[in-house]
Amino acid sequence: MTKKQDKTERSEFDEAALFFHRYPSPGKLEIQATKPLGNQRDLALAYSPGVAVPCLAIHDDPASAADYTARANLVGVVSNGTAVLGLGNIGPLASKPVMEGKAVLFKKFAGIDVFDIEIDAPEIERMVETIAALEPTFGGINLEDIKAPECFEVEERLKKRMAIPVFHDDQHGTAIIVAAAVLNALELAEKDIAAVKIVTSGAGAAAIACLNLLVSLGAKPDNIWITDRHGVAYIGRVEEMDRWKEPYLKDTDARALADVIGGADVFLGLSAAGVLKPELLAEMAERPLILALANPVPEIMPQVAREARPDAMICTGRSDFPNQVNNVLCFPYIFRGALDVGATAINEDMKMAAVQAIAALAREEPSDVAARAYSGETPTFGPDFLIPSPFDPRLILRIAPAVAKAACETGVAARPIADLDAYIDRLNRFVFRSGLVMKPVFSAARRATAKRVIYADGEDERVLRAAQVVVEEGIAEPILIGRPHVIEVRLRRHGLRIRPGADFDLVNPEDDPRYRDYVEMLIGVAGRRGITQEAARTMVRTNTTVIAALALIRGEADAMICGLEGRFERHLRNVDLIVGHKPGVRDLSALSMLIMQRGVTFFTDTYVSVEPSAEEIAEMTVLAAAEIRRFGIEPKAALLSLSNFGSRDTASTLKMRKAASLIAALAPELEADGEMHGDSALSEMLRQRVYPHSRLKGEANLLVFPDLDAANIALTTIKQLTDALHVGPILLGAARPAHILTPSVTSRGVVNMTALSVVEASQTADG
């Protein structure tokens, strides 16, 4: 669209897309420094004269570039703009938004940095020379949106010349996803890939790459028929022929798609809208696979295909239909695995490993993150779920290690992985940022003896998903409170295989034989606090937090988790009423953990004490420090205030000053000090300027606030500004392990808190 065109011709979506790309700053990328540049010494190390040292080291040992530069995690996304999406040859400059988008996907899904490079090089020779000259900059090259047949020649030449992976995603990314879909469809249809007939509509880069990969998997070229806008590719045809089509040419009188579609088991469409007519489907074999991948309008719409062939399995390139063939399913993770072993190429074995990993993942239960990519029921392996969701976080955990392992086994890895389990663990920490700090907690939970965790919100999807994870990982023995018929339906809807009685215990609040006992116990613990017999009966029937708390104090569970629905204060009141405090603890408090790019920081009290006294602040700080040690972290506490070591005297600052003194007496081994500003807490240099004799050394990792307003505002604001992962709130001071989560918690958050609860329960039981 040119500037001269009337803006009224643009749709609302078009305007939104333009706004998205323009504001708050043009484009989708920026470059950030990974090293501090805060003083003259930093500058001297980063540039002159310090930079000369790594330069000389790399000159002596080129492989050390992976140690001293970002090259090993840097990919060049390169295009000449000759085949951009469905827009055609729009040129390199107009292709830049697409290449920036590709860069964003690399970073988002695999943590890979990208420079997008758009080159004015329509000729093969110029493209090859330009791209090959970039080898010193990059750890890999992703070719993008280059038209066929030039793309074949360019990639082939570059792979011979360059000692880094060169991967044309339009070819091989599509082929890998298609191959995974084909494998799973043939398994469901109980067909042998060596015997199936495959017919294509389209014979460009993606189609040929798909066929070549399917042949590598066992398909026979004699059973493959290709068609394009000139009809069937037959021996003797001259229109748009090249050497890459030759393996699939047929000596035949057939000239049109209709002439060859009969008996086809697989239709592969990478061509144009409406090419596959409904009447042609009747001629295909039983349980056919239809890959209608033209975008935005496929070769046949899924609903039309379904009417004509109810037994068909259907894939498209669109996100609004099941079985989306989306290259983001594989290219970030293939490069992740290749870069991590310093691969000199992405070979056939590595691509095959990716195919098998993707196909296998679709047969697993879908994760909670993948489930949120769908509306309604969560799909499970079957005709409408042949390939995983692009948002399934397990993709990197399956594909990258498989690709890396294949690279090592085939001799193209310059830096082979010595410990594959440690590598997978590192990838897991990328997926779940809680992985690193939670690792000692999970290890302890697996070894624990007190494992029974009761979940008040047993019908919630997040709890159901968490229950499956904790069972599979041996973290806990779940007890779910919920109606059996509701839980049964939701387990089936979300594709989860855990079952009541076998994998978890179930408490039915509508029909529990312990009902009378629970009522009597509730009256016993809360009868003097305003709970009448009638109120007790109602609470035990309707309040699942009350039921969980009663089960906990009766010894029928070792820990409880609640709070996924409703107000925190209501759950807190019931936990306080029934579970109570540890001996000697004045009041309950809450600790929150934020996992940010800069590391882990704890905040207290973020949810409970509105205006705590100095004594209560000292108590919650000591309790928080003990909790932090469960993570294998030594706590360093800073009591925050508007005063910086006596710079101002107010009621609040005097309270924090007193609390610091009380902590020094209660826990002299704890590094804690205050009152101080937030920047002093996080910078020893600033703190030394103000008060060089502080008991706190280094950077504080526990921030203690004077009141609930300050703590909660700081927590929620920093979480939003830094995109931090929140673990908690962790309830401190309860007589037994009881944790009240918040409605924003994810399934992974429930798993994290389950592990913490188990460790807490076991340590309580042991000591």
Tab-separated table of N, CA, C and O in Angstrom, residues 503-599:
chain	number	residue	atom	x	y	z
A	503	ASP	N	-3.772	-42.501	41.031
A	503	ASP	CA	-2.702	-41.496	41.039
A	503	ASP	C	-2.906	-40.428	42.114
A	503	ASP	O	-1.948	-39.767	42.505
A	504	PHE	N	-4.134	-40.237	42.540
A	504	PHE	CA	-4.404	-39.249	43.585
A	504	PHE	C	-5.651	-39.647	44.358
A	504	PHE	O	-6.509	-40.389	43.852
A	505	ASP	N	-5.724	-39.164	45.594
A	505	ASP	CA	-6.926	-39.371	46.408
A	505	ASP	C	-7.903	-38.232	46.156
A	505	ASP	O	-7.504	-37.109	45.839
A	506	LEU	N	-9.169	-38.524	46.310
A	506	LEU	CA	-10.208	-37.534	46.016
A	506	LEU	C	-11.111	-37.354	47.224
A	506	LEU	O	-11.576	-38.330	47.822
A	507	VAL	N	-11.329	-36.106	47.593
A	507	VAL	CA	-12.264	-35.764	48.658
A	507	VAL	C	-13.469	-35.097	48.012
A	507	VAL	O	-13.350	-34.026	47.405
A	508	ASN	N	-14.616	-35.737	48.127
A	508	ASN	CA	-15.857	-35.207	47.551
A	508	ASN	C	-16.579	-34.387	48.621
A	508	ASN	O	-17.123	-34.955	49.571
A	509	PRO	N	-16.621	-33.063	48.512
A	509	PRO	CA	-17.245	-32.243	49.563
A	509	PRO	C	-18.740	-32.487	49.694
A	509	PRO	O	-19.327	-32.163	50.730
A	510	GLU	N	-19.354	-33.066	48.648
A	510	GLU	CA	-20.806	-33.314	48.694
A	510	GLU	C	-21.144	-34.633	49.366
A	510	GLU	O	-22.296	-34.881	49.704
A	511	ASP	N	-20.137	-35.506	49.509
A	511	ASP	CA	-20.423	-36.830	50.087
A	511	ASP	C	-19.145	-37.386	50.711
A	511	ASP	O	-18.504	-38.280	50.168
A	512	ASP	N	-18.781	-36.848	51.870
A	512	ASP	CA	-17.562	-37.299	52.547
A	512	ASP	C	-17.956	-37.990	53.844
A	512	ASP	O	-18.646	-37.393	54.689
A	513	PRO	N	-17.539	-39.235	54.033
A	513	PRO	CA	-17.926	-39.958	55.261
A	513	PRO	C	-17.371	-39.320	56.536
A	513	PRO	O	-17.839	-39.626	57.637
A	514	ARG	N	-16.402	-38.435	56.380
A	514	ARG	CA	-15.823	-37.776	57.560
A	514	ARG	C	-16.528	-36.470	57.883
A	514	ARG	O	-16.062	-35.702	58.750
A	515	TYR	N	-17.629	-36.215	57.233
A	515	TYR	CA	-18.318	-34.935	57.371
A	515	TYR	C	-18.584	-34.582	58.838
A	515	TYR	O	-18.241	-33.487	59.300
A	516	ARG	N	-19.179	-35.494	59.582
A	516	ARG	CA	-19.517	-35.204	60.983
A	516	ARG	C	-18.259	-34.959	61.815
A	516	ARG	O	-18.222	-34.065	62.672
A	517	ASP	N	-17.239	-35.759	61.565
A	517	ASP	CA	-15.981	-35.574	62.305
A	517	ASP	C	-15.388	-34.204	62.027
A	517	ASP	O	-14.864	-33.539	62.928
A	518	TYR	N	-15.465	-33.782	60.743
A	518	TYR	CA	-14.934	-32.481	60.362
A	518	TYR	C	-15.700	-31.354	61.046
A	518	TYR	O	-15.116	-30.371	61.510
A	519	VAL	N	-17.028	-31.499	61.094
A	519	VAL	CA	-17.852	-30.473	61.739
A	519	VAL	C	-17.483	-30.359	63.214
A	519	VAL	O	-17.292	-29.251	63.749
A	520	GLU	N	-17.364	-31.503	63.879
A	520	GLU	CA	-17.019	-31.485	65.307
A	520	GLU	C	-15.643	-30.867	65.546
A	520	GLU	O	-15.436	-30.114	66.500
A	521	MET	N	-14.712	-31.192	64.658
A	521	MET	CA	-13.366	-30.642	64.819
A	521	MET	C	-13.359	-29.133	64.603
A	521	MET	O	-12.688	-28.392	65.336
A	522	LEU	N	-14.125	-28.677	63.624
A	522	LEU	CA	-14.183	-27.235	63.364
A	522	LEU	C	-14.774	-26.497	64.560
A	522	LEU	O	-14.269	-25.438	64.963
A	523	ILE	N	-15.799	-27.061	65.144
A	523	ILE	CA	-16.382	-26.434	66.334
A	523	ILE	C	-15.370	-26.433	67.474
A	523	ILE	O	-15.234	-25.473	68.229
A	524	GLY	N	-14.594	-27.533	67.555
A	524	GLY	CA	-13.611	-27.637	68.627
A	524	GLY	C	-12.512	-26.592	68.516
A	524	GLY	O	-12.083	-26.036	69.531
A	525	VAL	N	-12.048	-26.319	67.296
A	525	VAL	CA	-10.935	-25.366	67.164
A	525	VAL	C	-11.414	-23.925	67.020
A	525	VAL	O	-10.656	-22.988	67.296
A	526	ALA	N	-12.691	-23.738	66.601
A	526	ALA	CA	-13.130	-22.370	66.308
A	526	ALA	C	-14.438	-22.002	66.986
A	526	ALA	O	-14.976	-20.920	66.753
A	527	GLY	N	-14.945	-22.902	67.832
A	527	GLY	CA	-16.216	-22.622	68.487
A	527	GLY	C	-16.175	-21.393	69.366
A	527	GLY	O	-17.183	-20.698	69.531
A	528	ARG	N	-15.031	-21.101	69.949
A	528	ARG	CA	-14.907	-19.922	70.808
A	528	ARG	C	-14.539	-18.680	70.003
A	528	ARG	O	-14.254	-17.627	70.581
A	529	ARG	N	-14.515	-18.811	68.667
A	529	ARG	CA	-14.186	-17.659	67.826
A	529	ARG	C	-15.331	-17.340	66.863
A	529	ARG	O	-15.132	-16.891	65.746
A	530	GLY	N	-16.561	-17.647	67.322
A	530	GLY	CA	-17.740	-17.224	66.588
A	530	GLY	C	-18.300	-18.219	65.601
A	530	GLY	O	-19.239	-17.899	64.870
A	531	ILE	N	-17.761	-19.432	65.529
A	531	ILE	CA	-18.257	-20.432	64.584
A	531	ILE	C	-19.312	-21.286	65.294
A	531	ILE	O	-18.997	-22.094	66.184
A	532	THR	N	-20.568	-21.120	64.900
A	532	THR	CA	-21.666	-21.898	65.486
A	532	THR	C	-21.727	-23.264	64.822
A	532	THR	O	-21.087	-23.519	63.800
A	533	GLN	N	-22.544	-24.137	65.387
A	533	GLN	CA	-22.689	-25.474	64.810
A	533	GLN	C	-23.281	-25.400	63.403
A	533	GLN	O	-22.831	-26.115	62.492
A	534	GLU	N	-24.251	-24.529	63.218
A	534	GLU	CA	-24.859	-24.405	61.895
A	534	GLU	C	-23.851	-23.856	60.878
A	534	GLU	O	-23.751	-24.336	59.736
A	535	ALA	N	-23.077	-22.864	61.300
A	535	ALA	CA	-22.057	-22.306	60.408
A	535	ALA	C	-21.002	-23.347	60.082
A	535	ALA	O	-20.520	-23.441	58.933
A	536	ALA	N	-20.643	-24.173	61.074
A	536	ALA	CA	-19.638	-25.219	60.850
A	536	ALA	C	-20.112	-26.214	59.806
A	536	ALA	O	-19.341	-26.642	58.928
A	537	ARG	N	-21.406	-26.605	59.882
A	537	ARG	CA	-21.950	-27.543	58.896
A	537	ARG	C	-21.871	-26.963	57.485
A	537	ARG	O	-21.480	-27.645	56.526
A	538	THR	N	-22.236	-25.702	57.365
A	538	THR	CA	-22.215	-25.057	56.047
A	538	THR	C	-20.786	-24.957	55.510
A	538	THR	O	-20.520	-25.242	54.339
A	539	MET	N	-19.861	-24.575	56.366
A	539	MET	CA	-18.473	-24.398	55.932
A	539	MET	C	-17.864	-25.716	55.474
A	539	MET	O	-17.149	-25.778	54.465
A	540	VAL	N	-18.158	-26.788	56.185
A	540	VAL	CA	-17.578	-28.087	55.832
A	540	VAL	C	-18.181	-28.633	54.538
A	540	VAL	O	-17.535	-29.414	53.835
A	541	ARG	N	-19.385	-28.222	54.206
A	541	ARG	CA	-20.000	-28.645	52.945
A	541	ARG	C	-19.554	-27.789	51.762
A	541	ARG	O	-19.446	-28.289	50.638
A	542	THR	N	-19.275	-26.514	52.017
A	542	THR	CA	-19.132	-25.585	50.885
A	542	THR	C	-17.765	-24.927	50.761
A	542	THR	O	-17.439	-24.393	49.702
A	543	ASN	N	-16.982	-24.926	51.821
A	543	ASN	CA	-15.719	-24.189	51.794
A	543	ASN	C	-14.551	-25.170	51.707
A	543	ASN	O	-14.175	-25.807	52.685
A	544	THR	N	-13.969	-25.283	50.526
A	544	THR	CA	-12.915	-26.278	50.326
A	544	THR	C	-11.632	-25.915	51.073
A	544	THR	O	-10.859	-26.804	51.441
A	545	THR	N	-11.382	-24.633	51.314
A	545	THR	CA	-10.211	-24.255	52.113
A	545	THR	C	-10.363	-24.753	53.543
A	545	THR	O	-9.406	-25.232	54.163
A	546	VAL	N	-11.570	-24.662	54.081
A	546	VAL	CA	-11.845	-25.186	55.421
A	546	VAL	C	-11.618	-26.695	55.452
A	546	VAL	O	-10.992	-27.231	56.375
A	547	ILE	N	-12.105	-27.401	54.428
A	547	ILE	CA	-11.933	-28.858	54.383
A	547	ILE	C	-10.456	-29.216	54.352
A	547	ILE	O	-9.996	-30.114	55.072
A	548	ALA	N	-9.686	-28.506	53.498
A	548	ALA	CA	-8.250	-28.786	53.390
A	548	ALA	C	-7.548	-28.529	54.713
A	548	ALA	O	-6.689	-29.320	55.149
A	549	ALA	N	-7.893	-27.434	55.373
A	549	ALA	CA	-7.254	-27.099	56.644
A	549	ALA	C	-7.578	-28.132	57.719
A	549	ALA	O	-6.709	-28.508	58.519
A	550	LEU	N	-8.829	-28.609	57.747
A	550	LEU	CA	-9.211	-29.629	58.722
A	550	LEU	C	-8.474	-30.937	58.450
A	550	LEU	O	-8.021	-31.611	59.379
A	551	ALA	N	-8.367	-31.310	57.160
A	551	ALA	CA	-7.626	-32.530	56.810
A	551	ALA	C	-6.168	-32.407	57.240
A	551	ALA	O	-5.553	-33.377	57.707
A	552	LEU	N	-5.618	-31.216	57.124
A	552	LEU	CA	-4.226	-30.987	57.497
A	552	LEU	C	-4.020	-31.178	58.998
A	552	LEU	O	-3.093	-31.877	59.425
A	553	ILE	N	-4.862	-30.563	59.805
A	553	ILE	CA	-4.641	-30.655	61.251
A	553	ILE	C	-5.055	-32.021	61.800
A	553	ILE	O	-4.630	-32.404	62.895
A	554	ARG	N	-5.866	-32.776	61.044
A	554	ARG	CA	-6.209	-34.150	61.447
A	554	ARG	C	-5.090	-35.136	61.089
A	554	ARG	O	-5.175	-36.314	61.421
A	555	GLY	N	-4.082	-34.668	60.354
A	555	GLY	CA	-2.983	-35.551	59.951
A	555	GLY	C	-3.272	-36.352	58.704
A	555	GLY	O	-2.546	-37.297	58.393
A	556	GLU	N	-4.335	-35.999	57.987
A	556	GLU	CA	-4.672	-36.717	56.750
A	556	GLU	C	-3.936	-36.160	55.538
A	556	GLU	O	-4.006	-36.719	54.452
A	557	ALA	N	-3.241	-35.071	55.746
A	557	ALA	CA	-2.387	-34.475	54.719
A	557	ALA	C	-1.188	-33.854	55.416
A	557	ALA	O	-1.250	-33.500	56.597
A	558	ASP	N	-0.086	-33.747	54.673
A	558	ASP	CA	1.124	-33.151	55.232
A	558	ASP	C	1.237	-31.665	54.930
A	558	ASP	O	1.988	-30.940	55.597
A	559	ALA	N	0.522	-31.192	53.896
A	559	ALA	CA	0.562	-29.779	53.515
A	559	ALA	C	-0.695	-29.462	52.736
A	559	ALA	O	-1.356	-30.359	52.193
A	560	MET	N	-1.042	-28.185	52.684
A	560	MET	CA	-2.231	-27.780	51.928
A	560	MET	C	-1.920	-26.586	51.041
A	560	MET	O	-1.051	-25.761	51.341
A	561	ILE	N	-2.644	-26.519	49.914
A	561	ILE	CA	-2.526	-25.390	48.991
A	561	ILE	C	-3.934	-24.946	48.619
A	561	ILE	O	-4.789	-25.767	48.253
A	562	CYS	N	-4.171	-23.635	48.709
A	562	CYS	CA	-5.481	-23.081	48.372
A	562	CYS	C	-5.279	-21.717	47.722
A	562	CYS	O	-4.146	-21.309	47.463
A	563	GLY	N	-6.369	-21.022	47.443
A	563	GLY	CA	-6.281	-19.623	47.016
A	563	GLY	C	-6.368	-19.358	45.539
A	563	GLY	O	-6.265	-18.207	45.122
A	564	LEU	N	-6.561	-20.388	44.695
A	564	LEU	CA	-6.617	-20.148	43.253
A	564	LEU	C	-7.877	-19.404	42.847
A	564	LEU	O	-7.928	-18.798	41.773
A	565	GLU	N	-8.885	-19.467	43.676
A	565	GLU	CA	-10.116	-18.721	43.438
A	565	GLU	C	-10.464	-17.933	44.697
A	565	GLU	O	-10.246	-18.402	45.815
A	566	GLY	N	-10.991	-16.722	44.512
A	566	GLY	CA	-11.450	-15.940	45.658
A	566	GLY	C	-10.383	-15.034	46.239
A	566	GLY	O	-9.235	-15.015	45.792
A	567	ARG	N	-10.771	-14.300	47.259
A	567	ARG	CA	-9.891	-13.298	47.856
A	567	ARG	C	-8.895	-13.925	48.831
A	567	ARG	O	-9.242	-14.824	49.595
A	568	PHE	N	-7.685	-13.404	48.796
A	568	PHE	CA	-6.621	-13.892	49.671
A	568	PHE	C	-7.041	-13.784	51.139
A	568	PHE	O	-6.808	-14.715	51.926
A	569	GLU	N	-7.663	-12.664	51.497
A	569	GLU	CA	-8.010	-12.424	52.891
A	569	GLU	C	-8.969	-13.484	53.435
A	569	GLU	O	-8.881	-13.898	54.591
A	570	ARG	N	-9.906	-13.932	52.593
A	570	ARG	CA	-10.874	-14.937	53.041
A	570	ARG	C	-10.169	-16.263	53.338
A	570	ARG	O	-10.427	-16.911	54.349
A	571	HIS	N	-9.278	-16.662	52.457
A	571	HIS	CA	-8.525	-17.905	52.685
A	571	HIS	C	-7.620	-17.763	53.906
A	571	HIS	O	-7.505	-18.694	54.709
A	572	LEU	N	-7.003	-16.601	54.049
A	572	LEU	CA	-6.113	-16.370	55.190
A	572	LEU	C	-6.869	-16.498	56.507
A	572	LEU	O	-6.365	-17.094	57.474
A	573	ARG	N	-8.067	-15.950	56.539
A	573	ARG	CA	-8.864	-16.003	57.763
A	573	ARG	C	-9.138	-17.460	58.166
A	573	ARG	O	-9.020	-17.817	59.339
A	574	ASN	N	-9.463	-18.300	57.206
A	574	ASN	CA	-9.759	-19.700	57.511
A	574	ASN	C	-8.510	-20.481	57.909
A	574	ASN	O	-8.545	-21.316	58.811
A	575	VAL	N	-7.395	-20.222	57.233
A	575	VAL	CA	-6.142	-20.899	57.596
A	575	VAL	C	-5.711	-20.482	58.999
A	575	VAL	O	-5.315	-21.313	59.819
A	576	ASP	N	-5.798	-19.197	59.269
A	576	ASP	CA	-5.421	-18.683	60.592
A	576	ASP	C	-6.330	-19.280	61.674
A	576	ASP	O	-5.882	-19.662	62.761
A	577	LEU	N	-7.617	-19.378	61.342
A	577	LEU	CA	-8.612	-19.878	62.296
A	577	LEU	C	-8.375	-21.340	62.643
A	577	LEU	O	-8.452	-21.744	63.806
A	578	ILE	N	-8.070	-22.166	61.635
A	578	ILE	CA	-8.023	-23.619	61.838
A	578	ILE	C	-6.602	-24.132	62.047
A	578	ILE	O	-6.340	-24.900	62.974
A	579	VAL	N	-5.672	-23.715	61.198
A	579	VAL	CA	-4.297	-24.221	61.287
A	579	VAL	C	-3.529	-23.507	62.400
A	579	VAL	O	-2.772	-24.119	63.156
A	580	GLY	N	-3.713	-22.187	62.487
A	580	GLY	CA	-3.070	-21.413	63.546
A	580	GLY	C	-1.591	-21.166	63.302
A	580	GLY	O	-1.073	-21.402	62.209
A	581	HIS	N	-0.924	-20.657	64.365
A	581	HIS	CA	0.475	-20.255	64.271
A	581	HIS	C	1.396	-21.294	64.883
A	581	HIS	O	0.986	-22.076	65.736
A	582	LYS	N	2.651	-21.247	64.450
A	582	LYS	CA	3.669	-22.017	65.152
A	582	LYS	C	3.827	-21.469	66.561
A	582	LYS	O	3.591	-20.280	66.798
A	583	PRO	N	4.247	-22.303	67.493
A	583	PRO	CA	4.458	-21.802	68.870
A	583	PRO	C	5.445	-20.632	68.888
A	583	PRO	O	6.513	-20.684	68.273
A	584	GLY	N	5.046	-19.574	69.556
A	584	GLY	CA	5.908	-18.415	69.699
A	584	GLY	C	5.832	-17.408	68.577
A	584	GLY	O	6.421	-16.323	68.674
A	585	VAL	N	5.105	-17.731	67.506
A	585	VAL	CA	4.983	-16.800	66.373
A	585	VAL	C	3.807	-15.870	66.627
A	585	VAL	O	2.695	-16.309	66.938
A	586	ARG	N	4.064	-14.560	66.507
A	586	ARG	CA	3.025	-13.567	66.758
A	586	ARG	C	1.942	-13.578	65.676
A	586	ARG	O	0.761	-13.504	65.958
A	587	ASP	N	2.397	-13.580	64.404
A	587	ASP	CA	1.426	-13.432	63.319
A	587	ASP	C	1.966	-14.100	62.061
A	587	ASP	O	3.178	-14.312	61.923
A	588	LEU	N	1.073	-14.408	61.170
A	588	LEU	CA	1.471	-14.950	59.865
A	588	LEU	C	2.011	-13.819	58.993
A	588	LEU	O	1.685	-12.646	59.176
A	589	SER	N	2.820	-14.176	58.015
A	589	SER	CA	3.319	-13.207	57.036
A	589	SER	C	3.557	-13.938	55.732
A	589	SER	O	3.504	-15.178	55.674
A	590	ALA	N	3.811	-13.181	54.672
A	590	ALA	CA	3.980	-13.789	53.348
A	590	ALA	C	5.291	-13.341	52.725
A	590	ALA	O	5.656	-12.164	52.773
A	591	LEU	N	5.983	-14.294	52.130
A	591	LEU	CA	7.237	-14.044	51.420
A	591	LEU	C	7.004	-14.301	49.937
A	591	LEU	O	6.386	-15.300	49.565
A	592	SER	N	7.477	-13.403	49.090
A	592	SER	CA	7.368	-13.591	47.641
A	592	SER	C	8.761	-13.581	47.028
A	592	SER	O	9.643	-12.848	47.469
A	593	MET	N	8.918	-14.382	45.985
A	593	MET	CA	10.183	-14.437	45.274
A	593	MET	C	9.966	-13.981	43.835
A	593	MET	O	9.026	-14.428	43.170
A	594	LEU	N	10.815	-13.086	43.365
A	594	LEU	CA	10.810	-12.676	41.963
A	594	LEU	C	12.093	-13.160	41.313
A	594	LEU	O	13.194	-12.884	41.801
A	595	ILE	N	11.944	-13.857	40.195
A	595	ILE	CA	13.096	-14.328	39.429
A	595	ILE	C	13.212	-13.432	38.206
A	595	ILE	O	12.351	-13.445	37.327
A	596	MET	N	14.273	-12.636	38.174
A	596	MET	CA	14.468	-11.648	37.120
A	596	MET	C	15.750	-11.951	36.357
A	596	MET	O	16.525	-12.836	36.728
A	597	GLN	N	15.983	-11.207	35.286
A	597	GLN	CA	17.206	-11.373	34.521
A	597	GLN	C	18.431	-11.157	35.405
A	597	GLN	O	19.450	-11.806	35.246
A	598	ARG	N	18.317	-10.256	36.360
A	598	ARG	CA	19.469	-9.913	37.210
A	598	ARG	C	19.653	-10.908	38.344
A	598	ARG	O	20.659	-10.871	39.057
A	599	GLY	N	18.705	-11.807	38.546
A	599	GLY	CA	18.819	-12.787	39.610
A	599	GLY	C	17.542	-12.902	40.422
A	599	GLY	O	16.459	-12.503	39.969
